[in-house]
Structures are given as C-alpha cells and as structure tokens.
C-alpha cells in the first residue's frame, strides 16, 4: 500500500475511536445524574442508508431535541409516537432514547 493510503486509514481509525469514546463519555455523564421523561418522535430520516429518528422532549418548560438510530425496537417508530427519554439532569440537552417504545 502507498504511504498516503496507510495514513488515510490511520486517520479514519483515530476518528472512529474518538467518536466512540465521546459517545461513551456522553452516556456516562447521563448515568451519573439520570432523569427520565417522555418524548415525541418528530422526524424519521436516513443518513447514508442508516435510518435515524429525532425526538422532542420538554424539561422545565424548555424543549430539547435528541436523535437515535432506528434499529431493534425502534424500527417500527412513527412520527408522533411517545418514547421514554433518559437525560442528564444537570444538562438536559444530553439525552438518549430509552430502549423501549411506550404503547
């Protein structure tokens, strides 16, 4: 392989590792200061063939937006569905959709 190609692969690996570590750190922050609320799915979309959804939730009269990948239990999500949102109490902007869709 050419040196330039090898460097490109190294940069991609570093970037993906960094993104993974950032996601783990973000999730750990929620676990340290957890809270739950209800959210509503407001958008279904794809990024490079990967399906995602976004949701809105309100904390102390302020609306926040989060997103997640549509897989497993989330594959059947529709706009307007209610989900459980797991968020960081001291930073409500940091959230994740809870694994189960509410009925």
mmCIF file of C-alpha atoms in Angstrom:
data_model
loop_
_atom_site.group_PDB
_atom_site.id
_atom_site.type_symbol
_atom_site.label_atom_id
_atom_site.label_comp_id
_atom_site.label_asym_id
_atom_site.label_seq_id
_atom_site.Cartn_x
_atom_site.Cartn_y
_atom_site.Cartn_z
ATOM 1 C CA UNK A 1 0.000 0.000 0.000
ATOM 2 C CA UNK A 2 1.085 3.507 -0.574
ATOM 3 C CA UNK A 3 2.094 5.569 2.429
ATOM 4 C CA UNK A 4 -0.681 8.075 1.745
ATOM 5 C CA UNK A 5 -3.318 5.338 1.756
ATOM 6 C CA UNK A 6 -1.972 3.949 5.050
ATOM 7 C CA UNK A 7 -2.148 7.413 6.623
ATOM 8 C CA UNK A 8 -5.749 7.795 5.475
ATOM 9 C CA UNK A 9 -6.661 4.520 7.157
ATOM 10 C CA UNK A 10 -4.900 5.590 10.374
ATOM 11 C CA UNK A 11 -6.789 8.903 10.414
ATOM 12 C CA UNK A 12 -10.114 7.137 9.897
ATOM 13 C CA UNK A 13 -9.389 4.702 12.740
ATOM 14 C CA UNK A 14 -8.414 7.579 15.046
ATOM 15 C CA UNK A 15 -11.580 9.496 14.134
ATOM 16 C CA UNK A 16 -13.844 6.494 14.727
ATOM 17 C CA UNK A 17 -12.127 5.714 18.029
ATOM 18 C CA UNK A 18 -12.548 9.327 19.119
ATOM 19 C CA UNK A 19 -16.246 9.336 18.224
ATOM 20 C CA UNK A 20 -16.785 6.080 20.110
ATOM 21 C CA UNK A 21 -15.018 7.411 23.197
ATOM 22 C CA UNK A 22 -17.023 10.653 23.051
ATOM 23 C CA UNK A 23 -20.295 8.678 22.901
ATOM 24 C CA UNK A 24 -19.231 6.551 25.883
ATOM 25 C CA UNK A 25 -18.294 9.674 27.849
ATOM 26 C CA UNK A 26 -21.621 11.318 26.990
ATOM 27 C CA UNK A 27 -23.551 8.231 28.135
ATOM 28 C CA UNK A 28 -21.543 8.036 31.350
ATOM 29 C CA UNK A 29 -22.494 11.642 32.148
ATOM 30 C CA UNK A 30 -26.184 10.708 31.915
ATOM 31 C CA UNK A 31 -25.643 7.727 34.237
ATOM 32 C CA UNK A 32 -24.001 9.989 36.852
ATOM 33 C CA UNK A 33 -27.017 12.338 37.009
ATOM 34 C CA UNK A 34 -30.005 10.475 35.459
ATOM 35 C CA UNK A 35 -33.602 11.527 34.916
ATOM 36 C CA UNK A 36 -36.422 10.292 32.692
ATOM 37 C CA UNK A 37 -39.210 11.992 30.810
ATOM 38 C CA UNK A 38 -41.499 11.404 27.841
ATOM 39 C CA UNK A 39 -40.563 12.490 24.343
ATOM 40 C CA UNK A 40 -42.336 12.549 20.993
ATOM 41 C CA UNK A 41 -40.838 11.315 17.720
ATOM 42 C CA UNK A 42 -40.894 14.266 15.323
ATOM 43 C CA UNK A 43 -38.764 13.122 12.367
ATOM 44 C CA UNK A 44 -37.656 9.936 10.587
ATOM 45 C CA UNK A 45 -34.692 10.227 8.224
ATOM 46 C CA UNK A 46 -31.698 8.424 6.773
ATOM 47 C CA UNK A 47 -28.019 9.294 6.622
ATOM 48 C CA UNK A 48 -26.180 7.213 4.026
ATOM 49 C CA UNK A 49 -28.861 4.496 4.184
ATOM 50 C CA UNK A 50 -28.757 4.326 8.013
ATOM 51 C CA UNK A 51 -32.216 5.073 9.470
ATOM 52 C CA UNK A 52 -32.449 7.621 12.300
ATOM 53 C CA UNK A 53 -35.205 9.342 14.253
ATOM 54 C CA UNK A 54 -35.334 12.585 16.173
ATOM 55 C CA UNK A 55 -37.470 13.364 19.186
ATOM 56 C CA UNK A 56 -38.542 16.365 21.224
ATOM 57 C CA UNK A 57 -38.894 16.486 24.998
ATOM 58 C CA UNK A 58 -39.617 19.260 27.474
ATOM 59 C CA UNK A 59 -37.847 19.927 30.777
ATOM 60 C CA UNK A 60 -38.843 22.926 32.919
ATOM 61 C CA UNK A 61 -40.840 24.454 30.050
ATOM 62 C CA UNK A 62 -37.869 24.295 27.657
ATOM 63 C CA UNK A 63 -37.974 21.976 24.627
ATOM 64 C CA UNK A 64 -34.930 19.901 23.695
ATOM 65 C CA UNK A 65 -34.200 17.728 20.679
ATOM 66 C CA UNK A 66 -32.410 14.377 20.565
ATOM 67 C CA UNK A 67 -31.872 11.664 17.990
ATOM 68 C CA UNK A 68 -31.046 7.990 17.683
ATOM 69 C CA UNK A 69 -30.670 5.159 15.206
ATOM 70 C CA UNK A 70 -33.755 3.191 14.226
ATOM 71 C CA UNK A 71 -32.954 -0.443 14.981
ATOM 72 C CA UNK A 72 -34.488 -3.265 17.008
ATOM 73 C CA UNK A 73 -37.487 -1.925 18.928
ATOM 74 C CA UNK A 74 -37.152 1.418 17.133
ATOM 75 C CA UNK A 75 -37.608 0.061 13.581
ATOM 76 C CA UNK A 76 -41.385 0.477 13.788
ATOM 77 C CA UNK A 77 -41.336 4.059 15.135
ATOM 78 C CA UNK A 78 -43.712 6.520 13.542
ATOM 79 C CA UNK A 79 -43.846 10.300 13.769
ATOM 80 C CA UNK A 80 -45.946 11.212 16.810
ATOM 81 C CA UNK A 81 -45.027 8.093 18.839
ATOM 82 C CA UNK A 82 -44.252 8.666 22.509
ATOM 83 C CA UNK A 83 -40.933 7.322 23.811
ATOM 84 C CA UNK A 84 -39.055 7.458 27.103
ATOM 85 C CA UNK A 85 -36.076 9.823 27.148
ATOM 86 C CA UNK A 86 -33.135 9.252 29.501
ATOM 87 C CA UNK A 87 -31.298 12.553 30.115
ATOM 88 C CA UNK A 88 -28.663 14.195 32.289
ATOM 89 C CA UNK A 89 -30.480 16.168 34.987
ATOM 90 C CA UNK A 90 -27.770 18.850 35.217
ATOM 91 C CA UNK A 91 -27.563 19.129 31.393
ATOM 92 C CA UNK A 92 -30.949 18.205 29.849
ATOM 93 C CA UNK A 93 -29.538 18.710 26.350
ATOM 94 C CA UNK A 94 -27.589 15.436 26.844
ATOM 95 C CA UNK A 95 -30.115 12.660 26.231
ATOM 96 C CA UNK A 96 -30.719 9.212 24.806
ATOM 97 C CA UNK A 97 -33.907 7.497 23.824
ATOM 98 C CA UNK A 98 -34.728 4.644 26.179
ATOM 99 C CA UNK A 99 -34.752 1.193 24.599
ATOM 100 C CA UNK A 100 -38.486 0.555 24.753
ATOM 101 C CA UNK A 101 -41.201 2.346 22.826
ATOM 102 C CA UNK A 102 -44.184 3.321 25.002
ATOM 103 C CA UNK A 103 -47.542 1.902 23.996
#
